[in-house]
Tab-separated table of C-alpha atoms and ligand atoms in Angstrom:
chain	number	residue	atom	x	y	z
L	285	MET	CA	0.000	0.000	0.000
L	286	SER	CA	1.469	3.345	-1.111
L	287	ASP	CA	1.750	6.197	1.418
L	288	GLN	CA	1.658	8.783	-1.382
L	289	ARG	CA	-0.737	11.658	-0.672
L	290	VAL	CA	-3.656	11.869	-3.073
L	291	ALA	CA	-5.273	15.098	-4.283
L	292	VAL	CA	-8.575	15.851	-6.002
L	293	VAL	CA	-8.431	19.209	-7.826
L	294	SER	CA	-11.590	20.603	-9.404
L	295	GLY	CA	-11.020	23.085	-12.207
L	296	GLY	CA	-7.723	21.300	-12.815
L	297	SER	CA	-7.879	21.691	-16.588
L	298	ARG	CA	-7.127	25.408	-16.721
L	299	GLY	CA	-5.832	28.481	-14.929
L	300	ILE	CA	-5.191	28.318	-11.192
L	301	GLY	CA	-6.472	24.737	-10.824
L	302	ARG	CA	-4.106	23.557	-13.544
L	303	ALA	CA	-1.140	25.180	-11.771
L	304	VAL	CA	-2.310	23.692	-8.445
L	305	ALA	CA	-2.459	20.185	-9.950
L	306	VAL	CA	1.095	20.568	-11.293
L	307	ALA	CA	2.403	22.047	-8.005
L	308	LEU	CA	0.807	19.291	-5.891
L	309	ALA	CA	2.290	16.647	-8.191
L	310	ALA	CA	5.688	18.321	-7.830
L	311	ARG	CA	5.260	17.977	-4.044
L	312	GLY	CA	4.657	14.253	-4.477
L	313	CYS	CA	0.850	13.978	-4.625
L	314	ALA	CA	-1.005	11.713	-7.027
L	315	VAL	CA	-3.652	13.961	-8.597
L	316	ALA	CA	-7.183	13.516	-9.938
L	317	VAL	CA	-7.462	16.409	-12.404
L	318	GLY	CA	-11.111	17.501	-12.461
L	319	TYR	CA	-12.661	19.305	-15.407
L	320	GLN	CA	-16.126	20.050	-16.709
L	321	GLY	CA	-15.847	20.371	-20.500
L	322	ALA	CA	-12.190	20.841	-21.448
L	323	ALA	CA	-11.163	17.184	-21.800
L	324	PRO	CA	-8.155	17.910	-24.074
L	325	ALA	CA	-6.822	20.524	-21.627
L	326	ALA	CA	-7.231	18.114	-18.700
L	327	ALA	CA	-5.459	15.396	-20.702
L	328	ARG	CA	-2.533	17.786	-21.293
L	329	VAL	CA	-2.235	18.462	-17.547
L	330	VAL	CA	-2.187	14.712	-16.868
L	331	GLU	CA	0.476	14.235	-19.573
L	332	GLU	CA	2.597	17.040	-18.099
L	333	ILE	CA	2.461	15.447	-14.641
L	334	THR	CA	3.168	11.911	-15.837
L	335	ALA	CA	5.995	13.126	-18.117
L	336	SER	CA	7.658	14.526	-14.963
L	337	GLY	CA	7.373	11.161	-13.218
L	338	GLY	CA	4.131	11.896	-11.324
L	339	ARG	CA	0.807	10.102	-11.226
L	340	ALA	CA	-2.456	11.690	-12.410
L	341	ILE	CA	-5.814	10.864	-13.970
L	342	PRO	CA	-8.367	13.134	-15.653
L	343	VAL	CA	-11.902	13.025	-14.211
L	344	ARG	CA	-14.925	14.812	-15.667
L	345	ALA	CA	-17.254	16.168	-12.981
L	346	ASP	CA	-19.626	19.101	-12.733
L	347	VAL	CA	-18.883	20.330	-9.209
L	348	ALA	CA	-22.547	21.198	-8.635
L	349	ASP	CA	-23.626	17.608	-9.388
L	350	GLU	CA	-23.376	15.403	-6.307
L	351	ASP	CA	-23.211	12.152	-8.275
L	352	ASP	CA	-20.401	13.481	-10.494
L	353	VAL	CA	-18.434	14.657	-7.461
L	354	ALA	CA	-18.930	11.389	-5.554
L	355	ALA	CA	-17.742	9.513	-8.661
L	356	MET	CA	-14.681	11.787	-8.940
L	357	PHE	CA	-13.645	11.003	-5.349
L	358	THR	CA	-14.270	7.291	-5.964
L	359	ALA	CA	-12.114	7.441	-9.105
L	360	ALA	CA	-9.270	8.971	-7.052
L	361	GLU	CA	-9.684	6.332	-4.322
L	362	ASP	CA	-9.770	3.490	-6.846
L	363	ALA	CA	-6.718	4.769	-8.732
L	364	PHE	CA	-4.570	5.895	-5.800
L	365	GLY	CA	-5.981	4.415	-2.566
L	366	GLY	CA	-7.689	7.367	-0.816
L	367	VAL	CA	-8.062	11.144	-0.744
L	368	ASP	CA	-5.879	13.443	1.400
L	369	VAL	CA	-6.137	16.814	-0.329
L	370	VAL	CA	-9.104	18.500	-1.991
L	371	VAL	CA	-8.739	21.793	-3.856
L	372	ASN	CA	-11.897	23.354	-5.234
L	373	SER	CA	-10.742	25.701	-7.991
L	374	ALA	CA	-13.742	25.275	-10.321
L	375	GLY	CA	-15.384	28.646	-10.681
L	376	ARG	CA	-17.307	30.991	-12.887
L	377	LEU	CA	-17.169	34.785	-13.211
L	378	SER	CA	-19.734	37.175	-14.594
L	379	LEU	CA	-19.688	40.932	-14.252
L	380	SER	CA	-22.702	43.226	-14.101
L	381	PRO	CA	-23.901	46.211	-12.130
L	382	ILE	CA	-26.503	44.936	-9.683
L	383	ALA	CA	-29.104	47.236	-11.252
L	384	ASP	CA	-28.729	45.339	-14.552
L	385	LEU	CA	-28.277	41.850	-13.102
L	386	ASP	CA	-29.595	38.955	-15.192
L	387	LEU	CA	-31.066	36.569	-12.610
L	388	ALA	CA	-30.511	33.515	-14.808
L	389	GLU	CA	-26.794	34.406	-14.829
L	390	LEU	CA	-26.930	34.898	-11.039
L	391	ASP	CA	-28.366	31.389	-10.663
L	392	ALA	CA	-25.708	29.888	-12.967
L	393	LEU	CA	-22.938	31.668	-11.067
L	394	HIS	CA	-24.230	30.520	-7.710
L	395	ARG	CA	-24.789	26.987	-8.968
L	396	THR	CA	-21.082	26.564	-9.746
L	397	ASN	CA	-19.490	28.817	-7.136
L	398	VAL	CA	-21.755	28.207	-4.116
L	399	ARG	CA	-23.504	24.879	-4.670
L	400	GLY	CA	-20.316	23.516	-6.284
L	401	ALA	CA	-18.198	24.547	-3.282
L	402	PHE	CA	-20.735	22.950	-0.928
L	403	VAL	CA	-20.875	19.685	-2.894
L	404	MET	CA	-17.063	19.468	-3.071
L	405	SER	CA	-16.678	20.398	0.610
L	406	ARG	CA	-19.353	17.943	1.723
L	407	GLU	CA	-17.620	15.114	-0.108
L	408	ALA	CA	-14.251	16.217	1.309
L	409	ALA	CA	-15.736	16.285	4.836
L	410	ARG	CA	-16.912	12.710	4.355
L	411	ARG	CA	-13.808	11.225	2.762
L	412	VAL	CA	-10.536	13.111	3.397
L	413	ARG	CA	-8.150	11.048	5.511
L	414	ALA	CA	-6.554	12.242	8.769
L	415	GLY	CA	-3.673	14.620	8.103
L	416	GLY	CA	-5.408	15.965	5.011
L	417	ALA	CA	-6.565	19.369	3.832
L	418	LEU	CA	-9.337	21.123	1.924
L	419	VAL	CA	-8.695	24.427	0.153
L	420	ASN	CA	-11.532	26.393	-1.447
L	421	LEU	CA	-10.838	29.251	-3.865
L	422	SER	CA	-12.420	32.572	-2.952
L	423	THR	CA	-11.446	35.999	-4.306
L	424	SER	CA	-9.939	39.176	-2.869
L	425	VAL	CA	-12.911	41.002	-4.414
L	426	VAL	CA	-14.942	39.917	-1.351
L	427	GLY	CA	-12.975	42.614	0.502
L	428	LEU	CA	-12.296	45.035	-2.374
L	429	GLN	CA	-15.895	45.880	-3.337
L	430	PHE	CA	-15.108	46.535	-7.032
L	431	PRO	CA	-18.255	47.771	-8.844
L	432	GLY	CA	-19.642	45.096	-11.176
L	433	TYR	CA	-18.524	42.191	-9.009
L	434	GLY	CA	-21.648	42.042	-6.770
L	435	ALA	CA	-22.944	38.601	-7.757
L	436	TYR	CA	-19.465	37.063	-7.978
L	437	ALA	CA	-18.237	38.572	-4.687
L	438	ALA	CA	-21.431	37.437	-2.950
L	439	SER	CA	-20.930	33.878	-4.214
L	440	LYS	CA	-17.380	33.833	-2.857
L	441	GLY	CA	-18.475	35.460	0.404
L	442	ALA	CA	-20.656	32.390	0.853
L	443	VAL	CA	-17.662	30.161	0.122
L	444	GLU	CA	-15.567	31.922	2.774
L	445	ALA	CA	-18.314	31.676	5.415
L	446	MET	CA	-18.903	27.986	4.739
L	447	THR	CA	-15.158	27.221	4.685
L	448	LEU	CA	-14.645	28.736	8.131
L	449	VAL	CA	-17.625	26.866	9.595
L	450	LEU	CA	-16.435	23.565	8.135
L	451	ALA	CA	-12.985	24.031	9.687
L	452	ARG	CA	-14.692	24.019	13.115
L	453	GLU	CA	-17.058	21.170	12.238
L	454	LEU	CA	-14.072	18.920	11.457
L	455	ARG	CA	-12.743	19.129	15.044
L	456	GLY	CA	-11.097	15.824	15.918
L	457	ARG	CA	-10.582	14.711	12.321
L	458	ASP	CA	-7.090	16.233	11.839
L	459	VAL	CA	-8.209	17.797	8.552
L	460	THR	CA	-7.588	21.494	7.821
L	461	VAL	CA	-10.014	23.706	5.892
L	462	ASN	CA	-8.898	27.041	4.428
L	463	ALA	CA	-9.780	29.430	1.647
L	464	VAL	CA	-7.300	31.126	-0.663
L	465	ALA	CA	-8.507	34.437	-2.050
L	466	PRO	CA	-6.451	35.555	-5.071
L	467	GLY	CA	-6.401	39.037	-6.525
L	468	PRO	CA	-6.300	39.582	-10.296
L	469	THR	CA	-4.511	36.546	-11.733
L	470	ALA	CA	-3.564	36.054	-15.384
L	471	THR	CA	-5.950	33.274	-16.445
L	472	GLU	CA	-8.695	33.082	-19.074
L	473	MET	CA	-11.251	33.951	-16.391
L	474	PHE	CA	-9.527	37.255	-15.652
L	475	LEU	CA	-8.271	38.177	-19.124
L	476	ASP	CA	-11.331	37.265	-21.234
L	477	GLY	CA	-13.418	40.286	-22.187
L	478	LYS	CA	-11.119	42.922	-20.614
L	479	ASP	CA	-9.409	45.579	-22.720
L	480	GLU	CA	-5.691	46.382	-22.407
L	481	ALA	CA	-6.312	49.554	-20.383
L	482	THR	CA	-8.420	47.702	-17.803
L	483	ILE	CA	-5.825	44.943	-17.487
L	484	ARG	CA	-3.032	47.547	-17.055
L	485	ARG	CA	-5.068	49.416	-14.414
L	486	LEU	CA	-5.776	46.280	-12.393
L	487	ALA	CA	-2.183	45.056	-12.751
L	488	ALA	CA	-0.895	48.371	-11.354
L	489	GLN	CA	-2.946	48.129	-8.134
L	490	PRO	CA	-0.805	45.919	-5.886
L	491	PRO	CA	2.420	47.361	-4.460
L	492	LEU	CA	4.161	44.601	-6.398
L	493	GLU	CA	2.721	46.222	-9.576
L	494	ARG	CA	1.821	43.176	-11.645
L	495	LEU	CA	-0.883	40.590	-12.123
L	496	GLY	CA	-0.626	37.405	-10.133
L	497	THR	CA	0.290	34.255	-12.003
L	498	PRO	CA	-1.485	30.925	-11.549
L	499	GLU	CA	1.810	29.650	-10.109
L	500	ASP	CA	1.886	32.431	-7.453
L	501	VAL	CA	-1.461	31.183	-6.182
L	502	ALA	CA	-0.683	27.482	-6.620
L	503	GLU	CA	2.410	27.724	-4.387
L	504	VAL	CA	0.261	29.002	-1.507
L	505	VAL	CA	-2.470	26.414	-2.088
L	506	SER	CA	0.008	23.554	-2.226
L	507	PHE	CA	1.723	24.781	0.954
L	508	LEU	CA	-1.622	24.840	2.800
L	509	ALA	CA	-2.349	21.348	1.462
L	510	SER	CA	1.026	19.981	2.576
L	511	PRO	CA	2.067	18.697	6.025
L	512	ALA	CA	4.225	21.861	6.349
L	513	GLY	CA	1.082	24.028	6.152
L	514	HIS	CA	-1.019	21.946	8.537
L	515	TRP	CA	-0.998	24.455	11.422
L	516	VAL	CA	-2.865	26.968	9.240
L	517	ASN	CA	-6.541	26.115	9.714
L	518	GLY	CA	-9.828	27.982	9.394
L	519	GLN	CA	-8.280	30.955	7.563
L	520	VAL	CA	-8.869	33.010	4.456
L	521	VAL	CA	-5.458	33.723	2.921
L	522	ARG	CA	-5.475	36.718	0.577
L	523	VAL	CA	-2.934	36.126	-2.198
L	524	ASN	CA	-2.878	39.329	-4.201
L	525	GLY	CA	0.515	41.088	-4.092
L	526	GLY	CA	-0.723	43.421	-1.368
L	527	ILE	CA	-3.859	45.084	-2.761
L	528	ILE	CA	-5.669	46.701	0.144
Y	1923	NAP	N1	-8.246	34.507	-12.250
Y	1923	NAP	C1	-8.479	35.369	-11.272
Y	1923	NAP	O1	-8.155	36.552	-11.380
Y	1923	NAP	C2	-9.118	34.888	-9.992
Y	1923	NAP	C3	-9.135	35.782	-8.919
Y	1923	NAP	C4	-9.718	35.387	-7.736
Y	1923	NAP	C5	-10.301	34.141	-7.624
Y	1923	NAP	N2	-10.303	33.292	-8.673
Y	1923	NAP	C6	-10.947	31.984	-8.475
Y	1923	NAP	O2	-9.989	30.958	-8.710
Y	1923	NAP	C7	-10.626	29.809	-9.247
Y	1923	NAP	C8	-9.955	29.421	-10.556
Y	1923	NAP	O3	-10.107	30.495	-11.484
Y	1923	NAP	P1	-9.313	30.539	-12.870
Y	1923	NAP	O4	-8.957	31.959	-13.097
Y	1923	NAP	O5	-8.269	29.497	-12.891
Y	1923	NAP	O6	-10.514	30.162	-13.878
Y	1923	NAP	P2	-10.495	29.561	-15.367
Y	1923	NAP	O7	-9.149	29.736	-15.992
Y	1923	NAP	O8	-11.694	30.152	-16.030
Y	1923	NAP	O9	-10.751	27.999	-15.119
Y	1923	NAP	C9	-11.965	27.629	-14.554
Y	1923	NAP	C10	-11.927	26.154	-14.270
Y	1923	NAP	O10	-13.157	25.804	-13.615
Y	1923	NAP	C11	-13.717	24.692	-14.285
Y	1923	NAP	N3	-15.177	24.738	-14.112
Y	1923	NAP	C12	-16.028	25.780	-14.349
Y	1923	NAP	N4	-17.284	25.430	-14.020
Y	1923	NAP	C13	-17.234	24.154	-13.557
Y	1923	NAP	C14	-18.199	23.239	-13.070
Y	1923	NAP	N5	-19.513	23.554	-12.962
Y	1923	NAP	N6	-17.772	22.002	-12.694
Y	1923	NAP	C15	-16.476	21.652	-12.786
Y	1923	NAP	N7	-15.518	22.479	-13.249
Y	1923	NAP	C16	-15.894	23.706	-13.634
Y	1923	NAP	C17	-13.262	24.805	-15.731
Y	1923	NAP	O11	-13.349	23.536	-16.352
Y	1923	NAP	P3	-13.271	23.371	-17.972
Y	1923	NAP	O12	-11.865	23.772	-18.356
Y	1923	NAP	O13	-13.518	21.928	-18.197
Y	1923	NAP	O14	-14.294	24.299	-18.541
Y	1923	NAP	C18	-11.825	25.301	-15.517
Y	1923	NAP	O15	-10.979	24.216	-15.227
Y	1923	NAP	C19	-12.104	30.180	-9.417
Y	1923	NAP	O16	-12.846	29.684	-8.314
Y	1923	NAP	C20	-12.089	31.691	-9.405
Y	1923	NAP	O17	-13.312	32.231	-8.982
Y	1923	NAP	C21	-9.715	33.631	-9.866
């Protein structure tokens, strides 16, 4: 029986989740790379990990679907023997002033970001082994109050609240539960639909004067998920280059 740690990463096909899957594999985890639609992208992440000597499998799962998520955890257990680390990076962004909000879009956003985080966290609470960790992705926008981000920030506010409650509910299990809240990070989610001037303005905001990279965020997530990060529990870690 292998004592290799095993990670389930939703949103592992692209952006921050992709970088998290690669970083966890580099720290020795076997990784189930979750995706919703981008099978070729997920396959490339698995190839990258296995080419570096790691172990990984792609698993399709809509995070808001409880059967899909249960099957994803079972696939990780069957392939690698258990689940120690869960990172929920699947997410959706839509921008709109609240006065113009399309309620169908609000429902879709909340289905992935809120229901999805609950379904992933519930499964993690049931299955993660002692010594393990759950990390949910929030956003620094919860604290920054940028106009246009009302629905998105509210969905991630729910994620932060639930994450902190779950950390206390898992007393006695030796499992940590944290949220990582990135600032603007150069992924499709952030870059799509923004003009150059907007990107430059947002990149200039942190004292470090650049956008975050998926790898900046993944290093923090993989530290929290590792034994070295185990004393950090029940926290929201803002990873944004110092934006106030
Ligand atoms: N980028 C930023 O600036 C930023 C800032 C703060 C917080 N965040 C948060 O960080 C997380 C990752 O964002 P990102 O920038 O890496 O996004 P991204 O590049 O758009 O990637 C989104 C990922 O989520 C997956 N996904 C979307 N809906 C899903 C669903 N219902 N079920 C399963 N998977 C689903 C996608 O899968 P497919 O590839 O299969 O479509 C993709 O892997 C999100 O929670 C986001 O809110 C991002």
